[in-house]
Amino acid sequence: MQKQHLLYEGKAKKVYATNEERVLWIEYKDEATAFNGEKKATIAGKGRLNNEITSLLFSLLHEAGVNNHFIRKISDNEQLVRQVTIIPLEVVVRNIVAGSLAKRIGLEEGTALEKPIVEFYYKNDDLGDPLLTEDHIAVLQLASCDELLYMKQMALRVNDIFISLFRSCDLQLVDFKLEFGRDETGAVLLADEISPDTCRLWDVHTKEKFDKDVFRRDLGDLTETYTKLLQRLGGLSCTK
Ligand code: C5P
């Protein structure tokens, strides 16, 4: 497999074409950003850790029968994925109130939700990634009703799988964000990354944070936090 020209550079990743049709080469960067790019830092080791954790989580999802774009990890900070056209929606699942939900509806951070909430946000930097209703999504023609239903069902399925996975590591899955894309046949496929950059994870007992809130809120060393998370995940029998 050969890496070819750069197709896209995002906040945390670079995406390259390869010599194989519909296969992309992803390079995870050491950059951390928050608040729509307002806060930025280079954090040594972050790219390697997120590549490792994303690869692990997508592999576990494959094993659990959840189709996704991940093909294989090819180096410390690089992986191969199937090419899809990303649907410009961030699909957020929440089990516990935190972050923007606490601000939006005024419930205290840490309040457990009786059942998971699924939200859709518009991936649009100029608009500040607003929350969308299903009617907004229809007006903007971002996804069909069937696609929305599928994304919601898949997000809840991933939530079920991850809740028990993280519980076995003494972690609570507070919330997380997924992205989906369409393949060449138009089928919707789970894509992008799933890492502590895109999830909130709290220690079950101490509520210590194992995610990017450590960077957002200046709570400590992000490399150390992500290393500890990987160690906890590495302790799982299914990863050996
Ligand atoms: O900020 P908010 O509370 O809405 O975030 C919910 C979840 O989605 C968090 O786990 C956060 O890390 C993730 N998220 C993300 N990328 C964004 C916005 C949120 O990964 N652009």
PDB file of C-alpha atoms and ligand atoms in Angstrom:
ATOM      1  CA  MET A   1       0.000   0.000   0.000  1.00  0.00           C
ATOM      2  CA  GLN A   2       1.417   3.385  -0.953  1.00  0.00           C
ATOM      3  CA  LYS A   3       0.587   6.739   0.559  1.00  0.00           C
ATOM      4  CA  GLN A   4      -0.224   9.319  -2.110  1.00  0.00           C
ATOM      5  CA  HIS A   5      -1.301  12.985  -2.125  1.00  0.00           C
ATOM      6  CA  LEU A   6      -2.864  14.798   0.831  1.00  0.00           C
ATOM      7  CA  LEU A   7      -6.643  15.014   0.376  1.00  0.00           C
ATOM      8  CA  TYR A   8      -7.610  16.881   3.535  1.00  0.00           C
ATOM      9  CA  GLU A   9      -6.071  18.192   6.722  1.00  0.00           C
ATOM     10  CA  GLY A  10      -8.329  18.542   9.760  1.00  0.00           C
ATOM     11  CA  LYS A  11      -7.731  19.652  13.338  1.00  0.00           C
ATOM     12  CA  ALA A  12      -6.501  16.233  14.517  1.00  0.00           C
ATOM     13  CA  LYS A  13      -5.847  14.223  11.351  1.00  0.00           C
ATOM     14  CA  LYS A  14      -4.403  14.264   7.850  1.00  0.00           C
ATOM     15  CA  VAL A  15      -6.107  12.212   5.149  1.00  0.00           C
ATOM     16  CA  TYR A  16      -4.148  10.879   2.170  1.00  0.00           C
ATOM     17  CA  ALA A  17      -5.142   8.982  -0.964  1.00  0.00           C
ATOM     18  CA  THR A  18      -3.531   5.592  -1.566  1.00  0.00           C
ATOM     19  CA  ASN A  19      -2.719   3.553  -4.658  1.00  0.00           C
ATOM     20  CA  GLU A  20      -5.752   1.402  -3.854  1.00  0.00           C
ATOM     21  CA  GLU A  21      -9.174   2.609  -4.914  1.00  0.00           C
ATOM     22  CA  ARG A  22     -11.442   3.731  -2.070  1.00  0.00           C
ATOM     23  CA  VAL A  23      -8.804   3.208   0.614  1.00  0.00           C
ATOM     24  CA  LEU A  24      -7.583   6.206   2.620  1.00  0.00           C
ATOM     25  CA  TRP A  25      -4.427   6.625   4.698  1.00  0.00           C
ATOM     26  CA  ILE A  26      -5.090   8.504   7.943  1.00  0.00           C
ATOM     27  CA  GLU A  27      -2.351  10.147   9.970  1.00  0.00           C
ATOM     28  CA  TYR A  28      -3.237  11.148  13.547  1.00  0.00           C
ATOM     29  CA  LYS A  29      -1.579  14.427  14.576  1.00  0.00           C
ATOM     30  CA  ASP A  30      -0.305  15.565  17.962  1.00  0.00           C
ATOM     31  CA  GLU A  31      -2.507  18.685  17.852  1.00  0.00           C
ATOM     32  CA  ALA A  32      -5.300  19.220  20.357  1.00  0.00           C
ATOM     33  CA  THR A  33      -8.028  21.801  19.764  1.00  0.00           C
ATOM     34  CA  ALA A  34     -11.117  22.802  21.712  1.00  0.00           C
ATOM     35  CA  PHE A  35     -13.918  25.365  21.555  1.00  0.00           C
ATOM     36  CA  ASN A  36     -14.103  25.305  17.762  1.00  0.00           C
ATOM     37  CA  GLY A  37     -10.334  25.777  17.378  1.00  0.00           C
ATOM     38  CA  GLU A  38     -10.058  28.712  19.838  1.00  0.00           C
ATOM     39  CA  LYS A  39      -7.805  26.697  22.170  1.00  0.00           C
ATOM     40  CA  LYS A  40      -4.871  24.893  20.540  1.00  0.00           C
ATOM     41  CA  ALA A  41      -1.809  22.966  21.677  1.00  0.00           C
ATOM     42  CA  THR A  42       0.667  20.383  20.426  1.00  0.00           C
ATOM     43  CA  ILE A  43       0.680  17.406  22.771  1.00  0.00           C
ATOM     44  CA  ALA A  44       3.474  14.898  22.202  1.00  0.00           C
ATOM     45  CA  GLY A  45       2.152  11.347  21.877  1.00  0.00           C
ATOM     46  CA  LYS A  46      -1.505  12.297  21.360  1.00  0.00           C
ATOM     47  CA  GLY A  47      -1.562  11.134  17.720  1.00  0.00           C
ATOM     48  CA  ARG A  48      -0.094   7.740  18.627  1.00  0.00           C
ATOM     49  CA  LEU A  49      -2.498   7.262  21.546  1.00  0.00           C
ATOM     50  CA  ASN A  50      -5.618   8.243  19.592  1.00  0.00           C
ATOM     51  CA  ASN A  51      -4.590   6.061  16.647  1.00  0.00           C
ATOM     52  CA  GLU A  52      -4.131   3.130  19.024  1.00  0.00           C
ATOM     53  CA  ILE A  53      -7.401   3.686  20.906  1.00  0.00           C
ATOM     54  CA  THR A  54      -9.476   4.356  17.764  1.00  0.00           C
ATOM     55  CA  SER A  55      -8.048   1.226  16.109  1.00  0.00           C
ATOM     56  CA  LEU A  56      -8.848  -0.838  19.184  1.00  0.00           C
ATOM     57  CA  LEU A  57     -12.420   0.463  19.486  1.00  0.00           C
ATOM     58  CA  PHE A  58     -13.242   0.089  15.775  1.00  0.00           C
ATOM     59  CA  SER A  59     -11.789  -3.460  15.824  1.00  0.00           C
ATOM     60  CA  LEU A  60     -13.983  -4.332  18.809  1.00  0.00           C
ATOM     61  CA  LEU A  61     -17.003  -2.926  16.970  1.00  0.00           C
ATOM     62  CA  HIS A  62     -16.141  -5.071  13.916  1.00  0.00           C
ATOM     63  CA  GLU A  63     -16.004  -8.108  16.235  1.00  0.00           C
ATOM     64  CA  ALA A  64     -19.414  -7.122  17.632  1.00  0.00           C
ATOM     65  CA  GLY A  65     -20.833  -6.968  14.092  1.00  0.00           C
ATOM     66  CA  VAL A  66     -20.936  -3.168  13.768  1.00  0.00           C
ATOM     67  CA  ASN A  67     -19.775  -2.344  10.251  1.00  0.00           C
ATOM     68  CA  ASN A  68     -17.290   0.521  10.164  1.00  0.00           C
ATOM     69  CA  HIS A  69     -14.654   2.107   7.928  1.00  0.00           C
ATOM     70  CA  PHE A  70     -11.592   0.816   9.818  1.00  0.00           C
ATOM     71  CA  ILE A  71      -9.291  -1.531   7.870  1.00  0.00           C
ATOM     72  CA  ARG A  72      -6.068  -1.757   9.902  1.00  0.00           C
ATOM     73  CA  LYS A  73      -3.470   0.146  11.861  1.00  0.00           C
ATOM     74  CA  ILE A  74      -0.275   0.518   9.833  1.00  0.00           C
ATOM     75  CA  SER A  75       2.057   2.416  12.159  1.00  0.00           C
ATOM     76  CA  ASP A  76       2.103   4.119  15.533  1.00  0.00           C
ATOM     77  CA  ASN A  77       0.116   7.085  14.280  1.00  0.00           C
ATOM     78  CA  GLU A  78      -1.371   5.860  10.983  1.00  0.00           C
ATOM     79  CA  GLN A  79      -4.255   3.626   9.910  1.00  0.00           C
ATOM     80  CA  LEU A  80      -6.033   2.585   6.699  1.00  0.00           C
ATOM     81  CA  VAL A  81      -9.775   3.127   6.329  1.00  0.00           C
ATOM     82  CA  ARG A  82     -12.432   2.671   3.653  1.00  0.00           C
ATOM     83  CA  GLN A  83     -13.247   5.857   1.795  1.00  0.00           C
ATOM     84  CA  VAL A  84     -16.708   7.251   2.457  1.00  0.00           C
ATOM     85  CA  THR A  85     -18.354  10.609   1.883  1.00  0.00           C
ATOM     86  CA  ILE A  86     -18.887  11.971   5.368  1.00  0.00           C
ATOM     87  CA  ILE A  87     -22.473  13.007   6.194  1.00  0.00           C
ATOM     88  CA  PRO A  88     -22.047  16.478   7.784  1.00  0.00           C
ATOM     89  CA  LEU A  89     -23.692  15.483  11.065  1.00  0.00           C
ATOM     90  CA  GLU A  90     -22.190  14.802  14.475  1.00  0.00           C
ATOM     91  CA  VAL A  91     -24.266  12.128  16.176  1.00  0.00           C
ATOM     92  CA  VAL A  92     -23.936  12.526  19.952  1.00  0.00           C
ATOM     93  CA  VAL A  93     -25.169   9.926  22.447  1.00  0.00           C
ATOM     94  CA  ARG A  94     -25.453  10.864  26.132  1.00  0.00           C
ATOM     95  CA  ASN A  95     -25.946   8.702  29.216  1.00  0.00           C
ATOM     96  CA  ILE A  96     -25.044  11.301  31.843  1.00  0.00           C
ATOM     97  CA  VAL A  97     -25.517  15.078  31.687  1.00  0.00           C
ATOM     98  CA  ALA A  98     -22.269  16.928  30.883  1.00  0.00           C
ATOM     99  CA  GLY A  99     -20.810  19.610  28.608  1.00  0.00           C
ATOM    100  CA  SER A 100     -23.195  21.440  26.300  1.00  0.00           C
ATOM    101  CA  LEU A 101     -26.269  19.530  27.542  1.00  0.00           C
ATOM    102  CA  ALA A 102     -25.735  20.830  31.090  1.00  0.00           C
ATOM    103  CA  LYS A 103     -25.569  24.376  29.666  1.00  0.00           C
ATOM    104  CA  ARG A 104     -28.509  23.913  27.289  1.00  0.00           C
ATOM    105  CA  ILE A 105     -31.078  22.409  29.650  1.00  0.00           C
ATOM    106  CA  GLY A 106     -29.738  23.494  33.046  1.00  0.00           C
ATOM    107  CA  LEU A 107     -29.369  20.058  34.650  1.00  0.00           C
ATOM    108  CA  GLU A 108     -26.332  19.541  36.841  1.00  0.00           C
ATOM    109  CA  GLU A 109     -23.305  17.830  35.287  1.00  0.00           C
ATOM    110  CA  GLY A 110     -23.246  14.216  36.490  1.00  0.00           C
ATOM    111  CA  THR A 111     -27.047  13.721  36.469  1.00  0.00           C
ATOM    112  CA  ALA A 112     -27.759  10.229  35.110  1.00  0.00           C
ATOM    113  CA  LEU A 113     -30.274  10.138  32.250  1.00  0.00           C
ATOM    114  CA  GLU A 114     -33.063   7.582  32.501  1.00  0.00           C
ATOM    115  CA  LYS A 115     -32.474   6.573  28.897  1.00  0.00           C
ATOM    116  CA  PRO A 116     -29.788   7.606  26.411  1.00  0.00           C
ATOM    117  CA  ILE A 117     -30.322  10.801  24.413  1.00  0.00           C
ATOM    118  CA  VAL A 118     -29.306  10.996  20.749  1.00  0.00           C
ATOM    119  CA  GLU A 119     -28.594  14.429  19.276  1.00  0.00           C
ATOM    120  CA  PHE A 120     -27.581  15.599  15.813  1.00  0.00           C
ATOM    121  CA  TYR A 121     -25.261  18.565  15.292  1.00  0.00           C
ATOM    122  CA  TYR A 122     -24.526  20.234  11.947  1.00  0.00           C
ATOM    123  CA  LYS A 123     -20.823  19.975  11.062  1.00  0.00           C
ATOM    124  CA  ASN A 124     -20.464  23.589  10.009  1.00  0.00           C
ATOM    125  CA  ASP A 125     -17.659  25.724  11.514  1.00  0.00           C
ATOM    126  CA  ASP A 126     -19.192  29.002  10.261  1.00  0.00           C
ATOM    127  CA  LEU A 127     -22.424  28.284  12.147  1.00  0.00           C
ATOM    128  CA  GLY A 128     -20.588  26.889  15.211  1.00  0.00           C
ATOM    129  CA  ASP A 129     -21.909  23.315  14.747  1.00  0.00           C
ATOM    130  CA  PRO A 130     -25.529  23.959  15.861  1.00  0.00           C
ATOM    131  CA  LEU A 131     -27.890  21.345  17.293  1.00  0.00           C
ATOM    132  CA  LEU A 132     -30.386  20.288  14.603  1.00  0.00           C
ATOM    133  CA  THR A 133     -33.865  18.827  14.820  1.00  0.00           C
ATOM    134  CA  GLU A 134     -34.867  16.083  12.403  1.00  0.00           C
ATOM    135  CA  ASP A 135     -36.957  18.688  10.520  1.00  0.00           C
ATOM    136  CA  HIS A 136     -33.876  20.919  10.137  1.00  0.00           C
ATOM    137  CA  ILE A 137     -31.970  17.938   8.743  1.00  0.00           C
ATOM    138  CA  ALA A 138     -34.765  17.333   6.234  1.00  0.00           C
ATOM    139  CA  VAL A 139     -34.846  21.019   5.164  1.00  0.00           C
ATOM    140  CA  LEU A 140     -31.071  20.984   4.652  1.00  0.00           C
ATOM    141  CA  GLN A 141     -31.317  17.553   2.941  1.00  0.00           C
ATOM    142  CA  LEU A 142     -28.371  16.294   4.972  1.00  0.00           C
ATOM    143  CA  ALA A 143     -29.743  12.763   5.362  1.00  0.00           C
ATOM    144  CA  SER A 144     -32.911  10.844   4.479  1.00  0.00           C
ATOM    145  CA  CYS A 145     -35.386   9.626   7.130  1.00  0.00           C
ATOM    146  CA  ASP A 146     -34.108   6.065   6.667  1.00  0.00           C
ATOM    147  CA  GLU A 147     -30.496   7.191   7.060  1.00  0.00           C
ATOM    148  CA  LEU A 148     -31.353   9.154  10.211  1.00  0.00           C
ATOM    149  CA  LEU A 149     -33.134   6.171  11.687  1.00  0.00           C
ATOM    150  CA  TYR A 150     -30.180   3.925  10.833  1.00  0.00           C
ATOM    151  CA  MET A 151     -27.657   6.342  12.380  1.00  0.00           C
ATOM    152  CA  LYS A 152     -29.744   6.619  15.533  1.00  0.00           C
ATOM    153  CA  GLN A 153     -30.089   2.830  15.837  1.00  0.00           C
ATOM    154  CA  MET A 154     -26.376   2.282  15.209  1.00  0.00           C
ATOM    155  CA  ALA A 155     -25.426   4.996  17.702  1.00  0.00           C
ATOM    156  CA  LEU A 156     -27.550   3.316  20.391  1.00  0.00           C
ATOM    157  CA  ARG A 157     -26.068  -0.069  19.535  1.00  0.00           C
ATOM    158  CA  VAL A 158     -22.532   1.321  19.815  1.00  0.00           C
ATOM    159  CA  ASN A 159     -23.595   2.884  23.126  1.00  0.00           C
ATOM    160  CA  ASP A 160     -24.721  -0.513  24.490  1.00  0.00           C
ATOM    161  CA  ILE A 161     -21.450  -2.159  23.407  1.00  0.00           C
ATOM    162  CA  PHE A 162     -19.273   0.627  24.817  1.00  0.00           C
ATOM    163  CA  ILE A 163     -21.169   0.959  28.111  1.00  0.00           C
ATOM    164  CA  SER A 164     -20.320  -2.650  29.002  1.00  0.00           C
ATOM    165  CA  LEU A 165     -16.808  -2.433  27.548  1.00  0.00           C
ATOM    166  CA  PHE A 166     -15.901   0.629  29.602  1.00  0.00           C
ATOM    167  CA  ARG A 167     -17.724  -0.630  32.691  1.00  0.00           C
ATOM    168  CA  SER A 168     -15.352  -3.601  32.679  1.00  0.00           C
ATOM    169  CA  CYS A 169     -12.521  -1.042  32.924  1.00  0.00           C
ATOM    170  CA  ASP A 170     -14.227   0.770  35.823  1.00  0.00           C
ATOM    171  CA  LEU A 171     -15.224   3.649  33.564  1.00  0.00           C
ATOM    172  CA  GLN A 172     -18.569   5.343  32.966  1.00  0.00           C
ATOM    173  CA  LEU A 173     -19.400   6.269  29.377  1.00  0.00           C
ATOM    174  CA  VAL A 174     -20.840   9.757  29.862  1.00  0.00           C
ATOM    175  CA  ASP A 175     -21.271  10.697  26.195  1.00  0.00           C
ATOM    176  CA  PHE A 176     -19.622  10.360  22.790  1.00  0.00           C
ATOM    177  CA  LYS A 177     -19.781  11.587  19.216  1.00  0.00           C
ATOM    178  CA  LEU A 178     -19.968   9.481  16.062  1.00  0.00           C
ATOM    179  CA  GLU A 179     -19.774  10.337  12.389  1.00  0.00           C
ATOM    180  CA  PHE A 180     -21.105   8.351   9.459  1.00  0.00           C
ATOM    181  CA  GLY A 181     -20.392   8.345   5.743  1.00  0.00           C
ATOM    182  CA  ARG A 182     -21.803   6.896   2.533  1.00  0.00           C
ATOM    183  CA  ASP A 183     -19.799   4.333   0.575  1.00  0.00           C
ATOM    184  CA  GLU A 184     -19.770   4.030  -3.215  1.00  0.00           C
ATOM    185  CA  THR A 185     -23.093   2.149  -3.140  1.00  0.00           C
ATOM    186  CA  GLY A 186     -24.743   4.792  -0.938  1.00  0.00           C
ATOM    187  CA  ALA A 187     -24.734   2.523   2.128  1.00  0.00           C
ATOM    188  CA  VAL A 188     -24.189   4.332   5.433  1.00  0.00           C
ATOM    189  CA  LEU A 189     -21.079   3.289   7.365  1.00  0.00           C
ATOM    190  CA  LEU A 190     -19.694   4.305  10.762  1.00  0.00           C
ATOM    191  CA  ALA A 191     -16.542   6.360  10.149  1.00  0.00           C
ATOM    192  CA  ASP A 192     -14.152   9.023  11.519  1.00  0.00           C
ATOM    193  CA  GLU A 193     -12.585   8.356  14.944  1.00  0.00           C
ATOM    194  CA  ILE A 194     -13.691   7.114  18.364  1.00  0.00           C
ATOM    195  CA  SER A 195     -11.187   8.158  20.983  1.00  0.00           C
ATOM    196  CA  PRO A 196     -10.962  10.093  24.248  1.00  0.00           C
ATOM    197  CA  ASP A 197     -11.093  13.193  22.000  1.00  0.00           C
ATOM    198  CA  THR A 198     -14.655  12.242  21.060  1.00  0.00           C
ATOM    199  CA  CYS A 199     -15.955  10.592  24.266  1.00  0.00           C
ATOM    200  CA  ARG A 200     -16.378  11.530  27.917  1.00  0.00           C
ATOM    201  CA  LEU A 201     -15.224   8.795  30.281  1.00  0.00           C
ATOM    202  CA  TRP A 202     -15.229   9.042  34.070  1.00  0.00           C
ATOM    203  CA  ASP A 203     -13.792   6.699  36.658  1.00  0.00           C
ATOM    204  CA  VAL A 204     -16.759   4.891  38.235  1.00  0.00           C
ATOM    205  CA  HIS A 205     -15.554   5.546  41.786  1.00  0.00           C
ATOM    206  CA  THR A 206     -13.555   8.796  41.772  1.00  0.00           C
ATOM    207  CA  LYS A 207     -15.200  10.490  38.704  1.00  0.00           C
ATOM    208  CA  GLU A 208     -11.657  11.281  37.468  1.00  0.00           C
ATOM    209  CA  LYS A 209     -11.843  12.301  33.808  1.00  0.00           C
ATOM    210  CA  PHE A 210     -10.181  10.122  31.138  1.00  0.00           C
ATOM    211  CA  ASP A 211     -10.947  12.306  28.117  1.00  0.00           C
ATOM    212  CA  LYS A 212     -10.350  15.613  26.343  1.00  0.00           C
ATOM    213  CA  ASP A 213     -12.073  17.591  29.120  1.00  0.00           C
ATOM    214  CA  VAL A 214      -8.639  17.310  30.819  1.00  0.00           C
ATOM    215  CA  PHE A 215      -7.341  19.589  28.023  1.00  0.00           C
ATOM    216  CA  ARG A 216     -10.508  21.702  27.645  1.00  0.00           C
ATOM    217  CA  ARG A 217     -10.601  22.491  31.381  1.00  0.00           C
ATOM    218  CA  ASP A 218      -6.831  22.433  32.151  1.00  0.00           C
ATOM    219  CA  LEU A 219      -7.198  19.524  34.558  1.00  0.00           C
ATOM    220  CA  GLY A 220      -3.827  17.856  33.993  1.00  0.00           C
ATOM    221  CA  ASP A 221      -1.540  16.147  31.491  1.00  0.00           C
ATOM    222  CA  LEU A 222      -3.437  14.824  28.452  1.00  0.00           C
ATOM    223  CA  THR A 223      -0.746  12.340  27.350  1.00  0.00           C
ATOM    224  CA  GLU A 224      -0.708  10.844  30.836  1.00  0.00           C
ATOM    225  CA  THR A 225      -4.522  10.659  30.889  1.00  0.00           C
ATOM    226  CA  TYR A 226      -4.776   8.954  27.469  1.00  0.00           C
ATOM    227  CA  THR A 227      -1.928   6.562  28.386  1.00  0.00           C
ATOM    228  CA  LYS A 228      -3.798   5.536  31.537  1.00  0.00           C
ATOM    229  CA  LEU A 229      -6.974   5.007  29.482  1.00  0.00           C
ATOM    230  CA  LEU A 230      -5.130   2.805  26.993  1.00  0.00           C
ATOM    231  CA  GLN A 231      -3.649   0.805  29.875  1.00  0.00           C
ATOM    232  CA  ARG A 232      -7.141   0.208  31.260  1.00  0.00           C
ATOM    233  CA  LEU A 233      -8.397  -0.874  27.829  1.00  0.00           C
ATOM    234  CA  GLY A 234      -5.330  -3.069  27.299  1.00  0.00           C
ATOM    235  CA  GLY A 235      -6.326  -4.973  30.390  1.00  0.00           C
ATOM    236  CA  LEU A 236      -9.381  -6.328  28.603  1.00  0.00           C
ATOM    237  CA  SER A 237      -9.213  -9.958  27.578  1.00  0.00           C
ATOM    238  CA  CYS A 238     -10.874  -9.243  24.209  1.00  0.00           C
ATOM    239  CA  THR A 239      -7.954  -7.001  23.161  1.00  0.00           C
ATOM    240  CA  LYS A 240      -5.319  -9.747  23.573  1.00  0.00           C
TER     241      LYS A 240
HETATM  242  O1  C5P B   1     -19.669  19.512  23.943  1.00  0.00           O
HETATM  243  P1  C5P B   1     -20.720  18.458  24.093  1.00  0.00           P
HETATM  244  O2  C5P B   1     -21.157  18.247  25.502  1.00  0.00           O
HETATM  245  O3  C5P B   1     -21.892  18.694  23.179  1.00  0.00           O
HETATM  246  O4  C5P B   1     -20.028  17.108  23.596  1.00  0.00           O
HETATM  247  C1  C5P B   1     -20.688  15.863  23.655  1.00  0.00           C
HETATM  248  C2  C5P B   1     -19.710  14.755  23.257  1.00  0.00           C
HETATM  249  O5  C5P B   1     -19.371  14.855  21.888  1.00  0.00           O
HETATM  250  C3  C5P B   1     -18.395  14.814  24.031  1.00  0.00           C
HETATM  251  O6  C5P B   1     -17.965  13.487  24.293  1.00  0.00           O
HETATM  252  C4  C5P B   1     -17.439  15.483  23.066  1.00  0.00           C
HETATM  253  O7  C5P B   1     -16.099  15.056  23.256  1.00  0.00           O
HETATM  254  C5  C5P B   1     -17.970  15.011  21.719  1.00  0.00           C
HETATM  255  N1  C5P B   1     -17.761  16.010  20.652  1.00  0.00           N
HETATM  256  C6  C5P B   1     -16.819  15.775  19.674  1.00  0.00           C
HETATM  257  N2  C5P B   1     -16.623  16.699  18.668  1.00  0.00           N
HETATM  258  C7  C5P B   1     -17.332  17.826  18.630  1.00  0.00           C
HETATM  259  C8  C5P B   1     -18.295  18.097  19.624  1.00  0.00           C
HETATM  260  C9  C5P B   1     -18.481  17.151  20.635  1.00  0.00           C
HETATM  261  O8  C5P B   1     -16.162  14.737  19.675  1.00  0.00           O
HETATM  262  N3  C5P B   1     -17.126  18.690  17.638  1.00  0.00           N
END
